[in-house]
XYZ file of N, CA and C in Angstrom:
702
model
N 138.657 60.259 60.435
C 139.057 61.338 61.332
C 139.784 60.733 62.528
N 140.967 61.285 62.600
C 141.655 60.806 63.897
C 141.526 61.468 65.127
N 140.996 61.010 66.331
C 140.525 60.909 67.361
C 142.030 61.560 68.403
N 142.316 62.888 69.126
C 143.390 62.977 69.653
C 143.087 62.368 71.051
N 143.870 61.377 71.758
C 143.438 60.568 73.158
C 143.169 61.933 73.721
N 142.138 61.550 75.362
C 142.216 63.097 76.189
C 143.376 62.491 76.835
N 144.385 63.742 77.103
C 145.276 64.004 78.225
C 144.837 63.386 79.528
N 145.752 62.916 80.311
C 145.135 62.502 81.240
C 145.488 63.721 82.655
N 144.715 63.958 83.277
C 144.467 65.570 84.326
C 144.827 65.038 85.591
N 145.685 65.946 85.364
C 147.418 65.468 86.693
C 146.628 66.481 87.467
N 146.173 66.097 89.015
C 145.931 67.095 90.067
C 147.130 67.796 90.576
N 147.307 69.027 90.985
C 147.808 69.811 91.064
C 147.688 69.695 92.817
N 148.932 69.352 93.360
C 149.291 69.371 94.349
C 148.232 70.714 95.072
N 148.039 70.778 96.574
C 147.555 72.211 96.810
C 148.398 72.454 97.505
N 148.735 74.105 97.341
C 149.224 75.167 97.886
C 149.132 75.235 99.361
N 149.748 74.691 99.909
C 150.583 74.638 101.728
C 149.931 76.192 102.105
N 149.675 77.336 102.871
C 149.622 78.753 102.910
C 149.986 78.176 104.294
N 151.073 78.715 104.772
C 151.621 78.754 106.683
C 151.007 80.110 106.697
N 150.368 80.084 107.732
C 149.739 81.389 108.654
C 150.625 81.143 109.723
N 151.180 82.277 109.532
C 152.331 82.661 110.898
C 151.302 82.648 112.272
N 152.062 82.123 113.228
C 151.095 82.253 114.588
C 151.784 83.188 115.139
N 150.803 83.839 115.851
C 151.304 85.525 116.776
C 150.941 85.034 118.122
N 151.678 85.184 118.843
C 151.822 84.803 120.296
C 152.104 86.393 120.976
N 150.973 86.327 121.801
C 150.678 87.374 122.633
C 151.924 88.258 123.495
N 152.344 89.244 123.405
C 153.695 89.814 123.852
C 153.313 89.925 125.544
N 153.883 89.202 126.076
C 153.756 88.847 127.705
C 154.868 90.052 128.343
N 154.319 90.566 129.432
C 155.306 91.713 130.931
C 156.314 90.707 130.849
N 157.355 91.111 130.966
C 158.606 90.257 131.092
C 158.445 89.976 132.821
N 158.368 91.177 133.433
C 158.347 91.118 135.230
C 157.647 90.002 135.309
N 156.292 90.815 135.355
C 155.391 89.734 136.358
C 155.709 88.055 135.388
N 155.596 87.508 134.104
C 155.352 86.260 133.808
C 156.761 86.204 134.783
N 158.051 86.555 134.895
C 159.244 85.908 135.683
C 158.528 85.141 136.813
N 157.784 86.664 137.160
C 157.698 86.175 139.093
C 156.876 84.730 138.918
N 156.012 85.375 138.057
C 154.911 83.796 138.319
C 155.600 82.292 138.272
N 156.585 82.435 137.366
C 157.488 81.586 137.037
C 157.927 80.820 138.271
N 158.660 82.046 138.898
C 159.552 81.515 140.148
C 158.675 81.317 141.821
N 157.462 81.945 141.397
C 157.043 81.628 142.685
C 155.142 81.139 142.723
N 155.446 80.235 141.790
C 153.865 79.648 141.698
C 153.321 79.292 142.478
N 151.863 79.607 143.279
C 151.242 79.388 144.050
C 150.361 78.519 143.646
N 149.954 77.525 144.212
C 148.845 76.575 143.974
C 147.514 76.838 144.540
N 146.775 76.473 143.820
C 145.059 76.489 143.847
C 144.984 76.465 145.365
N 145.336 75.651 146.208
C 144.788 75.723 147.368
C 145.565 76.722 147.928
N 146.752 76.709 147.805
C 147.438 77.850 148.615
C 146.875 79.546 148.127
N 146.272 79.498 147.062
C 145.350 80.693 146.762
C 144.393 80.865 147.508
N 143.690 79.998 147.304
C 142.447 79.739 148.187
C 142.224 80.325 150.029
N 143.823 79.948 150.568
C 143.688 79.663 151.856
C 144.472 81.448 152.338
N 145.210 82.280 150.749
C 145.189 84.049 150.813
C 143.820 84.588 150.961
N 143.017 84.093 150.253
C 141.917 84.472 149.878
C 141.361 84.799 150.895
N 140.576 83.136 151.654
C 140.105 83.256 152.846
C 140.367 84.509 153.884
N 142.357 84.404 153.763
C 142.632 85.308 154.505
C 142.051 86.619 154.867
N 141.836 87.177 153.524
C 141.073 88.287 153.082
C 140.217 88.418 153.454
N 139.624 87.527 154.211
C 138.064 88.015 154.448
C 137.583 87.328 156.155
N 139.256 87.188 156.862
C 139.728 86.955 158.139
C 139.641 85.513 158.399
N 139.121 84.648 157.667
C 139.441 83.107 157.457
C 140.439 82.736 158.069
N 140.751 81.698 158.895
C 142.411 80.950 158.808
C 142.649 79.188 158.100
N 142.878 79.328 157.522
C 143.096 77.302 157.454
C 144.313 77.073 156.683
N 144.784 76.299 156.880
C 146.179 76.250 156.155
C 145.963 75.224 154.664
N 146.882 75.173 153.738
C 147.036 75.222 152.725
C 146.195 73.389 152.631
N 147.077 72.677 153.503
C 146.855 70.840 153.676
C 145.191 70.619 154.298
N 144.478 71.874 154.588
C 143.458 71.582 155.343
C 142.294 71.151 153.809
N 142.994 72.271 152.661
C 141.720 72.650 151.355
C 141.925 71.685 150.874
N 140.688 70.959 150.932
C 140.085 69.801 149.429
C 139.602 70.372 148.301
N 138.388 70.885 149.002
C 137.187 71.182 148.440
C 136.974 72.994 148.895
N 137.709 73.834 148.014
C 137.645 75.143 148.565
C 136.675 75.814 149.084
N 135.672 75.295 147.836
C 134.234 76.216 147.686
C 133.296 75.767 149.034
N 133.589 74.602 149.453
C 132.610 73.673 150.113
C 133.189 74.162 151.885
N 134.190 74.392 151.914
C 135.017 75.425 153.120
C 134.780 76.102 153.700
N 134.575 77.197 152.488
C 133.871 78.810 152.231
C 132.406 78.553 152.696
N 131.618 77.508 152.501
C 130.353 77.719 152.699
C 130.311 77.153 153.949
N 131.348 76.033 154.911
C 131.438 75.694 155.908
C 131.375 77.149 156.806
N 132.117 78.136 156.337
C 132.447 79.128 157.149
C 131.247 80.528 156.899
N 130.474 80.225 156.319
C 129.269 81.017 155.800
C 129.740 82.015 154.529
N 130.392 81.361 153.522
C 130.636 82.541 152.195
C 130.149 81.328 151.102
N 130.024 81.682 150.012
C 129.911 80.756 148.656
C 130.867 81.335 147.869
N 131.010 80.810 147.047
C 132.261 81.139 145.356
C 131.152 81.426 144.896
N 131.334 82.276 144.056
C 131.391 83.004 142.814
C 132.546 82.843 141.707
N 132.466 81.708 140.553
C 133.607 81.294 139.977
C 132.800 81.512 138.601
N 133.884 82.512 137.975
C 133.366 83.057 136.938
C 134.558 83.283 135.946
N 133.862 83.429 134.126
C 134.827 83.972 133.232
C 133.896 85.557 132.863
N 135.154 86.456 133.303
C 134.631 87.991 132.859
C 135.204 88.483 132.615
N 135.194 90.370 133.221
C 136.084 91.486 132.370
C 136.555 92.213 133.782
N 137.283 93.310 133.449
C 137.591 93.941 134.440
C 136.799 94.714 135.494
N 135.850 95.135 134.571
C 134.741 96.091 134.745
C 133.950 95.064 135.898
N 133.844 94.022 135.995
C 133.227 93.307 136.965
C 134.205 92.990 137.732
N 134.987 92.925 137.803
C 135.888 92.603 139.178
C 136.090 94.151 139.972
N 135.550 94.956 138.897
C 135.770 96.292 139.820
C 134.156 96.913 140.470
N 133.151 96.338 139.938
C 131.777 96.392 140.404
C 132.034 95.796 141.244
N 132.393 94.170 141.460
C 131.841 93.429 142.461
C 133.174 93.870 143.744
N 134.055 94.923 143.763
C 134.805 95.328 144.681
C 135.148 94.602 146.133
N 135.726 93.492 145.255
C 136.368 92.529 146.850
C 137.613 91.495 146.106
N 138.248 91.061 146.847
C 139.626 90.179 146.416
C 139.030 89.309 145.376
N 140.040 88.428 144.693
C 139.580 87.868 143.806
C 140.689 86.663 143.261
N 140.598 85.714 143.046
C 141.786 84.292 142.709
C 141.292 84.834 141.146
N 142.724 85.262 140.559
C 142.616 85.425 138.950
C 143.720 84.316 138.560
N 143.128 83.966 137.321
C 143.663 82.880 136.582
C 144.717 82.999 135.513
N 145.929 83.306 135.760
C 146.692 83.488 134.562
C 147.147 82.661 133.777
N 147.799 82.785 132.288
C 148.155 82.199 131.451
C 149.397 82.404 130.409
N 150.121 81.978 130.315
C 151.707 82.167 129.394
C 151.459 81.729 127.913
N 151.856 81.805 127.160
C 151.963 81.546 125.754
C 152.212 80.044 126.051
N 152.707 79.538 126.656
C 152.463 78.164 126.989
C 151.136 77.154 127.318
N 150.443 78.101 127.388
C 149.377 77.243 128.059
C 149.833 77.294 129.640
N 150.449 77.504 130.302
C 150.847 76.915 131.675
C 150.148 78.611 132.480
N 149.374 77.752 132.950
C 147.858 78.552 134.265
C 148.951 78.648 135.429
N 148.530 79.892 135.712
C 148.915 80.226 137.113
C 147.994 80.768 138.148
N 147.868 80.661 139.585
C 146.494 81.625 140.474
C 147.272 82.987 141.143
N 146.568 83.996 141.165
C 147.295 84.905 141.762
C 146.212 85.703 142.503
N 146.379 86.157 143.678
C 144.902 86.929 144.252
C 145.088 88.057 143.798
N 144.404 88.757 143.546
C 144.129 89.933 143.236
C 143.622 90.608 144.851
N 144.585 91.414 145.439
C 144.590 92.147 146.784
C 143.680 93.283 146.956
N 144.608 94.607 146.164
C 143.857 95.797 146.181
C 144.275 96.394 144.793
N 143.301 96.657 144.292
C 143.146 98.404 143.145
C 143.327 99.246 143.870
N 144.369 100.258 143.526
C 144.543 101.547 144.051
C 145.119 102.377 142.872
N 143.828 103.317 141.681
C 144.301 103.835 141.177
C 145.183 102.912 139.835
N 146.070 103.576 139.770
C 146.621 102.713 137.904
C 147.404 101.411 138.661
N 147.404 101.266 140.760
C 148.213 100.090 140.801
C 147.176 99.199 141.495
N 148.071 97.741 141.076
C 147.260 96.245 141.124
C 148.435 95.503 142.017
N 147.844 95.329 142.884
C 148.366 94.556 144.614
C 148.153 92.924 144.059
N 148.766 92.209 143.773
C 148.808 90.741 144.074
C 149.505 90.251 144.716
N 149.185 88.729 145.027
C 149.631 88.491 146.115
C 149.952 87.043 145.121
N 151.608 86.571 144.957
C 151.861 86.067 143.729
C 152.506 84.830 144.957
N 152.499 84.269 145.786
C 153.099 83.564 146.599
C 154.253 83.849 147.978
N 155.282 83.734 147.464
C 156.757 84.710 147.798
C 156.360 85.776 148.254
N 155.809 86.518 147.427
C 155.663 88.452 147.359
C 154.477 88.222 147.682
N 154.057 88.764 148.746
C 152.765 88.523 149.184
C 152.295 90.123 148.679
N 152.734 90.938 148.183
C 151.973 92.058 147.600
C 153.437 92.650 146.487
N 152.609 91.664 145.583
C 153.532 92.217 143.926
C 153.243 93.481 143.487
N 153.530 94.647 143.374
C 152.796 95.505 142.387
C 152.807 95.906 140.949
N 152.079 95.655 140.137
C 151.481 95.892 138.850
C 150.808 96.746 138.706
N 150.597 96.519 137.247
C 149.555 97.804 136.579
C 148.531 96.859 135.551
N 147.404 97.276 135.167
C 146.345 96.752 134.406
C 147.164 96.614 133.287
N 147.958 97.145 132.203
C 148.262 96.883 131.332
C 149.664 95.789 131.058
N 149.803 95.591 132.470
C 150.703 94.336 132.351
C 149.913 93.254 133.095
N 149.177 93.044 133.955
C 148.082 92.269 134.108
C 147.237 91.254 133.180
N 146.611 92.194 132.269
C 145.454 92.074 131.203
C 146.340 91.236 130.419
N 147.372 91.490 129.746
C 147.929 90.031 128.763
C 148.244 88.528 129.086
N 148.044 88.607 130.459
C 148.096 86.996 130.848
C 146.629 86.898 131.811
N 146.091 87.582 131.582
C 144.631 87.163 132.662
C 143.649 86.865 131.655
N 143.157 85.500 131.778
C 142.059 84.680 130.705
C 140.548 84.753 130.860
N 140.455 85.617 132.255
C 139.264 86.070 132.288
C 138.417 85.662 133.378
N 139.078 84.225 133.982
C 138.621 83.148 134.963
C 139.114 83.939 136.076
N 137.471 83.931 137.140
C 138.390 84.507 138.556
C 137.064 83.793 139.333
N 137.475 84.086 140.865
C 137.029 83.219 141.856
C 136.991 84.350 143.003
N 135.174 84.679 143.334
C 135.243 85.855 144.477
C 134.356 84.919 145.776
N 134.308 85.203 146.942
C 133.472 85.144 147.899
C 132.753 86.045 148.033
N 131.109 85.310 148.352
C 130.190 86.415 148.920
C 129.411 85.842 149.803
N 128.706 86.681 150.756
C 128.339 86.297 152.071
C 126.600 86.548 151.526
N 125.806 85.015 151.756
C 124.409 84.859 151.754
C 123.804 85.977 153.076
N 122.797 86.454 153.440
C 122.128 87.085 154.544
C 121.590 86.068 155.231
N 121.642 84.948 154.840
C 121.425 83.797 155.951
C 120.944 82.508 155.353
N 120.378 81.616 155.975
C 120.251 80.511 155.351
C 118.519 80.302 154.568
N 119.034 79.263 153.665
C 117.609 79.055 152.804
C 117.825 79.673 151.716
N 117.223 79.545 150.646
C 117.359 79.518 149.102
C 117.883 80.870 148.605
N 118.761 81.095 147.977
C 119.180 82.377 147.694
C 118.845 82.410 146.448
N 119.013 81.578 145.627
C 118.586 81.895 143.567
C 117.062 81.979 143.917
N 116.381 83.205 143.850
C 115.002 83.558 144.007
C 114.594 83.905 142.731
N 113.417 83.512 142.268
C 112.597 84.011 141.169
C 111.469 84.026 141.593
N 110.269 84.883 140.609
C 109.064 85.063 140.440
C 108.314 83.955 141.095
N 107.450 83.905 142.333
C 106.632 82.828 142.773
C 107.479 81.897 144.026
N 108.881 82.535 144.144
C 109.493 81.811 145.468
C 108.894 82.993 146.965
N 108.767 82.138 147.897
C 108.676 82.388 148.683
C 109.638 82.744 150.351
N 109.717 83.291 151.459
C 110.289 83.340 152.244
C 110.586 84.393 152.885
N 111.762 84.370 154.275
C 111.857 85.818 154.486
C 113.292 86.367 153.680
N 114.213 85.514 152.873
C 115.075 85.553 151.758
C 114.410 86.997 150.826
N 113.272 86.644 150.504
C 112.488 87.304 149.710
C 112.369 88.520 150.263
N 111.896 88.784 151.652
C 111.395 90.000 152.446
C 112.809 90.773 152.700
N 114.324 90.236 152.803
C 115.534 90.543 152.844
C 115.958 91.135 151.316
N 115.497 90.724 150.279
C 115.512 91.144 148.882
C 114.700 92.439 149.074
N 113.506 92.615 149.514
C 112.657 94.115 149.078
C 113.715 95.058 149.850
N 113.792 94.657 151.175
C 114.834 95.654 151.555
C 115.505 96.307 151.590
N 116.511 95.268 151.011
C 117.868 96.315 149.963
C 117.266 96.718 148.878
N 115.945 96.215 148.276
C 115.952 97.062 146.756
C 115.319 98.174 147.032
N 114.927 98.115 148.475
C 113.989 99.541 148.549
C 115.100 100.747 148.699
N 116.412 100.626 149.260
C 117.389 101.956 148.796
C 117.017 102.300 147.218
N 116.882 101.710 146.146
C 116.616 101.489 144.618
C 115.279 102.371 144.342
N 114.266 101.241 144.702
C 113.024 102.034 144.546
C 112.513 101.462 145.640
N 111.701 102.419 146.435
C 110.830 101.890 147.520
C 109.568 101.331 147.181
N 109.141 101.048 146.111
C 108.060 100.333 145.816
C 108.453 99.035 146.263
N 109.059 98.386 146.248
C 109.580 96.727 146.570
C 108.698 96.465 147.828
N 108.565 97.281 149.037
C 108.115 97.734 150.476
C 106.686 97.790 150.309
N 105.890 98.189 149.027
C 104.784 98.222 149.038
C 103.986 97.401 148.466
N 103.427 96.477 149.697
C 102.538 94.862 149.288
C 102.608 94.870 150.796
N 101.037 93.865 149.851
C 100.627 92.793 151.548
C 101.093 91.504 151.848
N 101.894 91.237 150.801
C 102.491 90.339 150.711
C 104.117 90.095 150.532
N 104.740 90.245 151.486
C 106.261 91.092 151.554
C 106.882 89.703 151.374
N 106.798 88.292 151.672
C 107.461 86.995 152.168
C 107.032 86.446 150.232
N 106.458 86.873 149.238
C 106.113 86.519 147.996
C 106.695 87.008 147.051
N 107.368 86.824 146.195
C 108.274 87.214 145.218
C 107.218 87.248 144.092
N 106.493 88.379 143.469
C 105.415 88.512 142.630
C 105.995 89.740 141.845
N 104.949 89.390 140.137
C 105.350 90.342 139.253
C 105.726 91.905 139.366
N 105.679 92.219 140.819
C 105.997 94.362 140.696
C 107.507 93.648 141.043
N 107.606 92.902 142.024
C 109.222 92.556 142.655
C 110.337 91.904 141.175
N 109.586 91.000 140.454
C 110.539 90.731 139.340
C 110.864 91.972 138.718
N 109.707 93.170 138.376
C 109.760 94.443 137.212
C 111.140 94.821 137.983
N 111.033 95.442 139.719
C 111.784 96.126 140.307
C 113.173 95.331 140.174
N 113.312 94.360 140.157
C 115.151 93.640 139.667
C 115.365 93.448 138.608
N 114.171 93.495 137.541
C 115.149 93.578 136.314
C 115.548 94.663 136.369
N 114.747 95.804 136.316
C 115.047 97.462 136.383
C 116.865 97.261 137.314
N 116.812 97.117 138.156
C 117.823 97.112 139.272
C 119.156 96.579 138.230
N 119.210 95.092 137.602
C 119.727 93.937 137.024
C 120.395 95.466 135.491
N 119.048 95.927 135.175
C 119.701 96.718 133.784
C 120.420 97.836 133.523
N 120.118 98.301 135.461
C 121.126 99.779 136.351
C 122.495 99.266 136.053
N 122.707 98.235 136.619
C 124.349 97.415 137.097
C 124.556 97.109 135.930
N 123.930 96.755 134.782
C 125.002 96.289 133.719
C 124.716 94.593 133.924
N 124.024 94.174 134.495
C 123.821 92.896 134.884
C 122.996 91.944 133.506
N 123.002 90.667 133.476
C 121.696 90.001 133.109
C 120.376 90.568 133.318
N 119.349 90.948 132.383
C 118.566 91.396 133.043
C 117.393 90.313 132.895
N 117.336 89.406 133.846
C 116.687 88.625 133.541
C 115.235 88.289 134.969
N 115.632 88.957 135.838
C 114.691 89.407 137.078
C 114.717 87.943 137.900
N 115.865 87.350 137.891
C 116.306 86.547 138.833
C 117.411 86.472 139.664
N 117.086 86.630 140.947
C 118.201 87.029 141.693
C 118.987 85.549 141.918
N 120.879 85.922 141.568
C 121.568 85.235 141.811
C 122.991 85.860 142.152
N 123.665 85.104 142.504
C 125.243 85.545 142.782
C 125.567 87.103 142.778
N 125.714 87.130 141.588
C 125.911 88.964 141.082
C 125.070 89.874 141.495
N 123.365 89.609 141.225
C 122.502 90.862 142.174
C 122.853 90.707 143.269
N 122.849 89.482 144.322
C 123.014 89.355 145.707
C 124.169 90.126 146.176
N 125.592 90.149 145.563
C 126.618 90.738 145.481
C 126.690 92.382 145.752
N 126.453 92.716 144.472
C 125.825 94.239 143.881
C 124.846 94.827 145.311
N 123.458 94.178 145.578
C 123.115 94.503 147.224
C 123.338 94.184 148.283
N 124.636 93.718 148.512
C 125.498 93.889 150.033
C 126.130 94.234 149.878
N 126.702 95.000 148.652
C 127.697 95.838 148.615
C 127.556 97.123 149.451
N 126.031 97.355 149.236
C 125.734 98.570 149.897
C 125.609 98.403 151.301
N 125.345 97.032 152.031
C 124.977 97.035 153.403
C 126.564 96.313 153.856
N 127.173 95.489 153.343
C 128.027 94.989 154.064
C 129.668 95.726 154.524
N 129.453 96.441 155.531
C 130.783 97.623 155.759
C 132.175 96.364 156.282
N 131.411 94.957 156.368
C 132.939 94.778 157.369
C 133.564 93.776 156.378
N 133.078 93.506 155.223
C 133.667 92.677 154.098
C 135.486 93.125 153.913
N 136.630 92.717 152.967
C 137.097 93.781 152.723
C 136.759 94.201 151.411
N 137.759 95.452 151.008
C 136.960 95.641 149.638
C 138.237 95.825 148.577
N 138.163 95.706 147.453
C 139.179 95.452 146.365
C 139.519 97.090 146.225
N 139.003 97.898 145.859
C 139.227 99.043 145.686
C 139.812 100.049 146.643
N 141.023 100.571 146.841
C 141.668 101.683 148.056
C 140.566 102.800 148.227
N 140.270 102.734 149.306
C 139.458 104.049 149.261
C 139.927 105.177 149.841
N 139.983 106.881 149.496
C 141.200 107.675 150.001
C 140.291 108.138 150.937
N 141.100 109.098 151.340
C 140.825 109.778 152.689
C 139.690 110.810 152.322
């Protein structure tokens, strides 16, 4: 019986598949302006301040954040959505981006309605709209907020102070139970229940630790001389 050799099994090249890349359809306006009048990180920084009656000039910023707290504010440097830049209602360094990769800073001034006030360098009040905004904004933004004074502000369950007794306060607009203890300077289990509750109102973490965003969210209600992101009408 004659034996036919096996064939010998030629691999078959694989099939290349190009996936077309889709590059995000960018505002022709605003990417121009950004183009022509890029503002740098510190020179953002030193609008910002402005905003909130600051003065220092552009050569003064190293260290922005460290500035801000020289002058009694902290950063808040965050990746989010709109919906929080419109809760936390105050200016804001937003981070844009081109199909290039190439980041730009732009403050975010005032919301008024369908228009968006930036402040793009040059044009110290560009106006836009959210839907030409939103295709180059990556989500990264940078707010100031003002502590009620000094000593530990990230409070949890079992911290102590009058930080703490400044926390029942504002939560007592919320619920006035916060107010009721003999122990007002102690951050104990009714005070965690009352901020998560608070934390799950806002849309927040609800994790019953106060940081950045609750602290935010309650001076919103007490602090009248901040400015505020949102136009408010007559």
């Amino acid at each position: 019986k004659i034996v036919k050799p096996i064939e010998p099994v030629v691999a078959k090249k694989p099939v290349k598949i190009e996936v077309p890349t889709t590059k995000k359809v960018l505002p022709q306006l605003l990417t121009n302006q950004l183009h022509q009048q890029k503002l740098t990180l510190a020179a953002a920084f030193t609008r910002l301040f402005s905003e909130f009656g600051l003065k220092v000039n552009d050569e003064q910023i190293v260290n922005p954040c460290e500035m801000a707290k020289q002058n009694g504010y902290l950063c808040l440097v965050e990746t989010g959505n709109w919906r929080q830049i419109l809760q936390f209602d105050r200016p804001a360094i937003l981070e844009l981006e081109d199909n290039a990769g190439q980041k730009y800073h732009v403050v975010l001034k005032k919301v008024a309605d369908d228009k968006i006030y930036l402040d793009l360098g040059k044009e110290p009040e560009f106006v836009t709209t959210l839907s030409q905004l939103v295709p180059l904004w990556n989500g990264n933004y940078v707010q100031l907020w003002k502590p009620f004074g000094p000593g530990k502000y990230i409070l949890r369950q079992g911290d102590q102070g009058k930080n703490v007794f400044k926390l029942r306060e504002l939560l007592a607009a919320f619920d006035d139970k916060s107010l009721e203890t003999v122990t007002p300077l102690i951050f104990d289990e009714v005070l965690t229940r009352i901020v998560t509750q608070f934390q799950i109102k806002s849309g927040l973490d609800a994790d019953g630790v106060v940081g950045p965003k609750t602290w935010i969210l309650l001076n919103n209600s007490v602090d009248t001389g901040r400015p505020w992101l949102i136009m408010k009408g007559d």
